């Protein structure tokens, strides 16, 4: 009997990706803490920018966009992983699985687009400092951001659209949440063709955005060589935050690619570990980087804590 004939109607998937974890509750609590810290810090970044009209500038709009992307990216998989590890809820409905797949891959793709637009913003700010506000107005930045979301959705929608019509022979996912590869492996068809579709989209956009960011840095470095020592320090300070975010996002992806090219066969657990690091790492690092490296946001945090201290002092003073 062929696999197609043995297909079954799948209403729920069983997530088995954490079956080999020795201390699931401890791992789940760590992921939960990272998730909550990421959500709170990213929301604070967004609220700081929205509440202060002085921060309604292109760079801060891009910081808000990155924060929204980070919230979506980490929320696509973390609640499911925490549910499996801590609460033991290892099932997910078919529709929820497809939605999670879409949101997860959209988050990863938008992370690259957001970093690419930020690289372009820094390039214009450094090369054309006096014309910056005439070249990159808020409306243009919003337009670029909107276009990036539309393009990303156009690419990502291909993944659930190709996997949804396929017959399923298994209801168990060997992965820790629903991504494209995990769902394709449950189907009754040869996964090679569908893996190639995912790999082409993933690799094309990964290298396209990375090359664009690298070219932006090359132009900036050439410009920095012709600048004064004081300008070089300003340029370096401007790029540090963005560079940290780029490293956090691209490193896990390139580690997998390099190891694969070298012939190193990664186990499923190792691949999942790098994938989870790629989700959690940038989403929790990015908001801290921009809180600590952007003086306007840092000043707002300082003033917020100062107001809280004053309120506490007044409360203690009013108590009999």
Short mmCIF file of C-alpha atoms in Angstrom, two decimals:
data_model
loop_
_atom_site.label_atom_id
_atom_site.label_comp_id
_atom_site.label_asym_id
_atom_site.label_seq_id
_atom_site.Cartn_x
_atom_site.Cartn_y
_atom_site.Cartn_z
CA UNK A 1 0.00 0.00 0.00
CA UNK A 2 1.42 3.39 -1.01
CA UNK A 3 1.95 6.14 1.52
CA UNK A 4 -0.69 8.29 -0.20
CA UNK A 5 -3.24 5.52 0.31
CA UNK A 6 -2.18 5.27 3.96
CA UNK A 7 -2.75 8.98 4.54
CA UNK A 8 -4.78 10.12 7.53
CA UNK A 9 -6.80 13.18 8.45
CA UNK A 10 -4.69 15.14 10.92
CA UNK A 11 -6.54 17.46 13.28
CA UNK A 12 -3.72 17.77 15.83
CA UNK A 13 0.04 17.32 15.85
CA UNK A 14 2.01 15.84 18.73
CA UNK A 15 5.26 17.72 19.47
CA UNK A 16 8.04 15.28 20.33
CA UNK A 17 11.05 17.58 19.88
CA UNK A 18 11.80 17.79 23.61
CA UNK A 19 11.51 14.08 24.41
CA UNK A 20 15.28 13.75 24.95
CA UNK A 21 15.58 16.79 27.26
CA UNK A 22 16.69 15.63 30.73
CA UNK A 23 15.30 18.58 32.74
CA UNK A 24 12.33 19.84 30.71
CA UNK A 25 10.86 22.05 33.46
CA UNK A 26 14.17 23.84 34.06
CA UNK A 27 14.66 24.43 30.33
CA UNK A 28 11.05 25.60 30.03
CA UNK A 29 11.44 28.07 32.91
CA UNK A 30 14.59 29.52 31.30
CA UNK A 31 12.77 29.97 27.97
CA UNK A 32 9.79 31.52 29.81
CA UNK A 33 12.03 34.03 31.62
CA UNK A 34 13.79 34.99 28.38
CA UNK A 35 10.42 35.31 26.66
CA UNK A 36 8.95 37.59 29.34
CA UNK A 37 12.08 39.76 29.48
CA UNK A 38 12.01 40.11 25.69
CA UNK A 39 8.31 41.07 25.62
CA UNK A 40 8.64 43.63 28.43
CA UNK A 41 11.80 45.30 27.09
CA UNK A 42 10.55 45.45 23.50
CA UNK A 43 7.20 46.89 24.62
CA UNK A 44 9.03 49.50 26.70
CA UNK A 45 11.08 50.51 23.66
CA UNK A 46 7.89 50.91 21.61
CA UNK A 47 6.10 52.87 24.35
CA UNK A 48 9.09 55.18 24.88
CA UNK A 49 9.17 56.08 21.19
CA UNK A 50 5.40 56.46 20.79
CA UNK A 51 4.98 58.60 23.92
CA UNK A 52 7.75 61.09 23.09
CA UNK A 53 7.24 63.24 19.98
CA UNK A 54 10.94 64.12 20.00
CA UNK A 55 11.63 60.47 19.14
CA UNK A 56 9.34 60.46 16.11
CA UNK A 57 12.33 60.21 13.79
CA UNK A 58 13.38 57.63 11.15
CA UNK A 59 15.87 55.80 13.38
CA UNK A 60 13.35 55.39 16.21
CA UNK A 61 10.63 54.26 13.80
CA UNK A 62 13.03 51.52 12.70
CA UNK A 63 13.76 50.62 16.34
CA UNK A 64 9.99 50.30 16.88
CA UNK A 65 9.69 48.11 13.79
CA UNK A 66 12.52 45.86 15.01
CA UNK A 67 10.84 45.61 18.43
CA UNK A 68 7.53 44.58 16.80
CA UNK A 69 9.36 41.98 14.73
CA UNK A 70 11.16 40.63 17.81
CA UNK A 71 7.89 40.33 19.73
CA UNK A 72 6.28 38.46 16.83
CA UNK A 73 9.33 36.25 16.25
CA UNK A 74 9.80 35.13 19.84
CA UNK A 75 6.02 34.78 20.39
CA UNK A 76 5.68 32.49 17.37
CA UNK A 77 7.37 29.55 19.11
CA UNK A 78 8.16 30.33 22.77
CA UNK A 79 4.63 29.83 24.24
CA UNK A 80 4.40 26.44 22.52
CA UNK A 81 7.84 25.38 23.80
CA UNK A 82 7.04 26.54 27.33
CA UNK A 83 3.70 24.71 27.19
CA UNK A 84 5.41 21.47 26.19
CA UNK A 85 8.27 21.71 28.68
CA UNK A 86 6.52 23.14 31.73
CA UNK A 87 2.84 22.23 31.39
CA UNK A 88 3.26 19.02 29.38
CA UNK A 89 0.85 20.24 26.69
CA UNK A 90 2.46 18.64 23.65
CA UNK A 91 -0.39 18.90 21.13
CA UNK A 92 -1.26 21.66 18.70
CA UNK A 93 -4.17 21.82 16.27
CA UNK A 94 -3.52 21.61 12.54
CA UNK A 95 -4.70 25.16 11.86
CA UNK A 96 -2.69 26.59 14.77
CA UNK A 97 0.35 24.73 13.47
CA UNK A 98 0.06 26.32 10.02
CA UNK A 99 -0.43 29.76 11.58
CA UNK A 100 2.58 29.23 13.82
CA UNK A 101 4.64 28.16 10.81
CA UNK A 102 3.67 31.32 8.92
CA UNK A 103 4.31 33.69 11.85
CA UNK A 104 7.64 32.04 12.72
CA UNK A 105 9.06 32.24 9.20
CA UNK A 106 7.63 35.75 8.72
CA UNK A 107 9.37 36.85 11.91
CA UNK A 108 12.71 35.44 10.79
CA UNK A 109 12.43 37.03 7.37
CA UNK A 110 11.33 40.40 8.76
CA UNK A 111 14.26 40.35 11.20
CA UNK A 112 16.60 40.34 8.18
CA UNK A 113 14.63 43.00 6.32
CA UNK A 114 14.50 45.21 9.42
CA UNK A 115 18.28 44.96 9.90
CA UNK A 116 18.85 45.69 6.19
CA UNK A 117 16.70 48.85 6.31
CA UNK A 118 18.50 49.95 9.48
CA UNK A 119 21.83 49.45 7.69
CA UNK A 120 20.59 51.65 4.85
CA UNK A 121 19.45 54.26 7.38
CA UNK A 122 22.89 54.33 9.05
CA UNK A 123 24.58 54.50 5.62
CA UNK A 124 22.62 57.61 4.62
CA UNK A 125 23.06 59.18 8.09
CA UNK A 126 26.86 58.78 7.92
CA UNK A 127 27.48 59.59 4.25
CA UNK A 128 24.94 62.44 4.00
CA UNK A 129 24.55 63.80 7.56
CA UNK A 130 23.26 67.22 6.49
CA UNK A 131 20.82 65.90 3.86
CA UNK A 132 19.71 62.94 6.01
CA UNK A 133 16.33 64.35 7.06
CA UNK A 134 15.50 65.43 3.52
CA UNK A 135 16.47 62.03 2.06
CA UNK A 136 14.89 59.84 4.75
CA UNK A 137 11.68 61.39 6.01
CA UNK A 138 9.35 59.55 8.37
CA UNK A 139 6.92 58.88 5.52
CA UNK A 140 9.64 57.27 3.40
CA UNK A 141 10.83 55.08 6.26
CA UNK A 142 7.25 54.00 6.91
CA UNK A 143 6.85 53.23 3.21
CA UNK A 144 10.07 51.14 3.13
CA UNK A 145 8.93 49.30 6.25
CA UNK A 146 5.47 48.64 4.79
CA UNK A 147 6.98 47.35 1.53
CA UNK A 148 9.30 45.01 3.48
CA UNK A 149 6.31 43.52 5.34
CA UNK A 150 4.38 43.01 2.09
CA UNK A 151 7.38 41.38 0.35
CA UNK A 152 8.09 39.15 3.35
CA UNK A 153 4.45 38.01 3.52
CA UNK A 154 4.56 37.28 -0.22
CA UNK A 155 7.54 34.97 0.18
CA UNK A 156 6.42 33.28 3.41
CA UNK A 157 2.86 32.53 2.30
CA UNK A 158 4.37 30.09 -0.21
CA UNK A 159 5.34 27.74 2.65
CA UNK A 160 1.91 26.99 4.18
CA UNK A 161 0.35 27.17 0.69
CA UNK A 162 2.58 24.33 -0.55
CA UNK A 163 2.26 22.12 2.53
CA UNK A 164 -1.49 22.52 3.25
CA UNK A 165 -2.77 20.43 0.27
CA UNK A 166 -0.39 17.51 0.99
CA UNK A 167 -1.68 14.24 2.52
CA UNK A 168 -0.31 13.43 5.98
CA UNK A 169 0.88 10.01 7.12
CA UNK A 170 2.13 11.02 10.57
CA UNK A 171 0.80 13.21 13.37
CA UNK A 172 4.05 13.45 15.34
CA UNK A 173 6.50 16.34 14.95
CA UNK A 174 10.12 15.55 15.71
CA UNK A 175 10.73 19.25 16.21
CA UNK A 176 10.05 21.56 19.17
CA UNK A 177 7.40 23.61 17.37
CA UNK A 178 5.76 23.94 13.94
CA UNK A 179 8.19 25.07 11.28
CA UNK A 180 8.11 24.21 7.59
CA UNK A 181 10.56 21.30 7.76
CA UNK A 182 8.72 19.76 10.72
CA UNK A 183 5.33 19.75 8.97
CA UNK A 184 6.73 18.56 5.61
CA UNK A 185 8.22 15.52 7.36
CA UNK A 186 4.72 14.45 8.46
CA UNK A 187 3.44 14.25 4.89
CA UNK A 188 3.23 11.16 2.67
CA UNK A 189 5.31 12.65 -0.16
CA UNK A 190 9.03 12.79 -0.86
CA UNK A 191 10.09 15.91 1.10
CA UNK A 192 13.11 16.74 -1.10
CA UNK A 193 11.22 19.01 -3.51
CA UNK A 194 9.55 20.93 -0.68
CA UNK A 195 12.78 21.20 1.29
CA UNK A 196 14.36 22.71 -1.82
CA UNK A 197 11.59 25.31 -2.03
CA UNK A 198 12.16 26.31 1.58
CA UNK A 199 15.95 26.28 1.17
CA UNK A 200 15.85 28.48 -1.94
CA UNK A 201 13.63 31.10 -0.30
CA UNK A 202 15.60 30.98 2.97
CA UNK A 203 19.06 31.11 1.37
CA UNK A 204 18.15 33.77 -1.21
CA UNK A 205 16.82 36.23 1.37
CA UNK A 206 19.46 35.35 3.97
CA UNK A 207 22.37 36.05 1.63
CA UNK A 208 20.64 38.96 -0.14
CA UNK A 209 20.11 40.90 3.09
CA UNK A 210 23.51 39.90 4.51
CA UNK A 211 25.34 41.01 1.35
CA UNK A 212 23.42 44.31 1.36
CA UNK A 213 24.38 44.91 5.01
CA UNK A 214 28.03 44.01 4.28
CA UNK A 215 28.13 46.37 1.27
CA UNK A 216 26.68 49.14 3.45
CA UNK A 217 29.42 48.56 6.02
CA UNK A 218 32.10 48.55 3.29
CA UNK A 219 30.95 51.94 1.99
CA UNK A 220 30.85 53.30 5.54
CA UNK A 221 34.36 51.99 6.28
CA UNK A 222 35.73 53.60 3.10
CA UNK A 223 34.08 56.86 4.12
CA UNK A 224 35.45 56.50 7.68
CA UNK A 225 39.04 56.19 6.37
CA UNK A 226 38.71 59.64 4.81
CA UNK A 227 37.19 61.14 7.97
CA UNK A 228 38.84 62.73 10.99
CA UNK A 229 39.57 60.79 14.20
CA UNK A 230 36.62 62.39 15.96
CA UNK A 231 34.27 61.44 13.11
CA UNK A 232 35.62 57.88 13.14
CA UNK A 233 34.64 57.55 16.80
CA UNK A 234 31.14 58.83 16.07
CA UNK A 235 30.77 56.43 13.14
CA UNK A 236 31.99 53.50 15.25
CA UNK A 237 29.59 54.38 18.07
CA UNK A 238 26.71 54.65 15.58
CA UNK A 239 27.39 51.20 14.10
CA UNK A 240 28.03 49.20 17.29
CA UNK A 241 24.36 48.68 18.19
CA UNK A 242 23.43 47.56 14.69
CA UNK A 243 26.49 45.30 14.41
CA UNK A 244 25.63 43.48 17.65
CA UNK A 245 22.08 42.82 16.37
CA UNK A 246 23.40 41.58 13.01
CA UNK A 247 25.85 39.18 14.68
CA UNK A 248 23.16 37.79 17.02
CA UNK A 249 20.78 37.06 14.16
CA UNK A 250 23.10 35.79 11.41
CA UNK A 251 25.63 33.77 13.45
CA UNK A 252 23.42 30.73 14.26
CA UNK A 253 22.24 30.55 10.63
CA UNK A 254 25.77 30.70 9.23
CA UNK A 255 27.06 28.19 11.80
CA UNK A 256 24.59 25.63 10.42
CA UNK A 257 25.53 26.46 6.80
CA UNK A 258 29.30 26.34 7.43
CA UNK A 259 29.14 23.09 9.40
CA UNK A 260 26.97 21.51 6.70
CA UNK A 261 29.44 22.59 3.99
CA UNK A 262 32.31 21.12 6.02
CA UNK A 263 30.51 17.79 6.12
CA UNK A 264 29.62 17.96 9.81
CA UNK A 265 26.34 16.14 10.35
CA UNK A 266 24.33 17.90 13.04
CA UNK A 267 21.89 15.88 15.09
CA UNK A 268 18.27 16.98 15.23
CA UNK A 269 18.78 18.21 18.80
CA UNK A 270 21.79 20.31 17.74
CA UNK A 271 19.87 21.85 14.85
CA UNK A 272 16.95 22.59 17.15
CA UNK A 273 19.32 24.16 19.69
CA UNK A 274 20.73 26.54 17.08
CA UNK A 275 17.22 27.32 15.79
CA UNK A 276 15.97 28.14 19.30
CA UNK A 277 19.07 30.29 19.91
CA UNK A 278 18.28 32.14 16.68
CA UNK A 279 14.79 32.91 18.01
CA UNK A 280 15.58 33.78 21.63
CA UNK A 281 18.96 35.48 21.20
CA UNK A 282 18.16 38.48 18.97
CA UNK A 283 14.71 39.03 20.50
CA UNK A 284 16.16 39.55 23.99
CA UNK A 285 19.46 41.19 22.99
CA UNK A 286 18.11 43.79 20.53
CA UNK A 287 16.00 45.83 22.99
CA UNK A 288 18.81 45.96 25.55
CA UNK A 289 21.28 47.05 22.89
CA UNK A 290 19.11 49.94 21.78
CA UNK A 291 18.14 50.87 25.36
CA UNK A 292 21.79 51.06 26.45
CA UNK A 293 23.29 52.46 23.24
CA UNK A 294 20.66 55.11 22.38
CA UNK A 295 21.08 58.07 24.70
CA UNK A 296 17.52 59.41 24.25
CA UNK A 297 15.95 56.09 25.27
CA UNK A 298 18.54 55.63 28.02
CA UNK A 299 17.68 59.11 29.34
CA UNK A 300 13.96 58.28 29.37
CA UNK A 301 14.64 55.08 31.35
CA UNK A 302 16.77 57.06 33.82
CA UNK A 303 14.01 59.68 34.25
CA UNK A 304 11.40 56.93 34.71
CA UNK A 305 13.40 55.31 37.52
CA UNK A 306 14.00 58.74 39.05
CA UNK A 307 10.25 59.45 39.11
CA UNK A 308 9.59 56.05 40.69
CA UNK A 309 12.15 56.79 43.41
CA UNK A 310 10.54 60.17 44.09
CA UNK A 311 7.09 58.55 44.34
CA UNK A 312 8.38 55.92 46.78
CA UNK A 313 10.07 58.59 48.86
CA UNK A 314 6.86 60.66 49.00
CA UNK A 315 4.82 57.59 49.96
CA UNK A 316 7.19 56.81 52.84
CA UNK A 317 7.11 60.46 53.91
CA UNK A 318 3.29 60.50 53.95
CA UNK A 319 3.05 57.37 56.09
CA UNK A 320 2.49 58.08 59.82
#
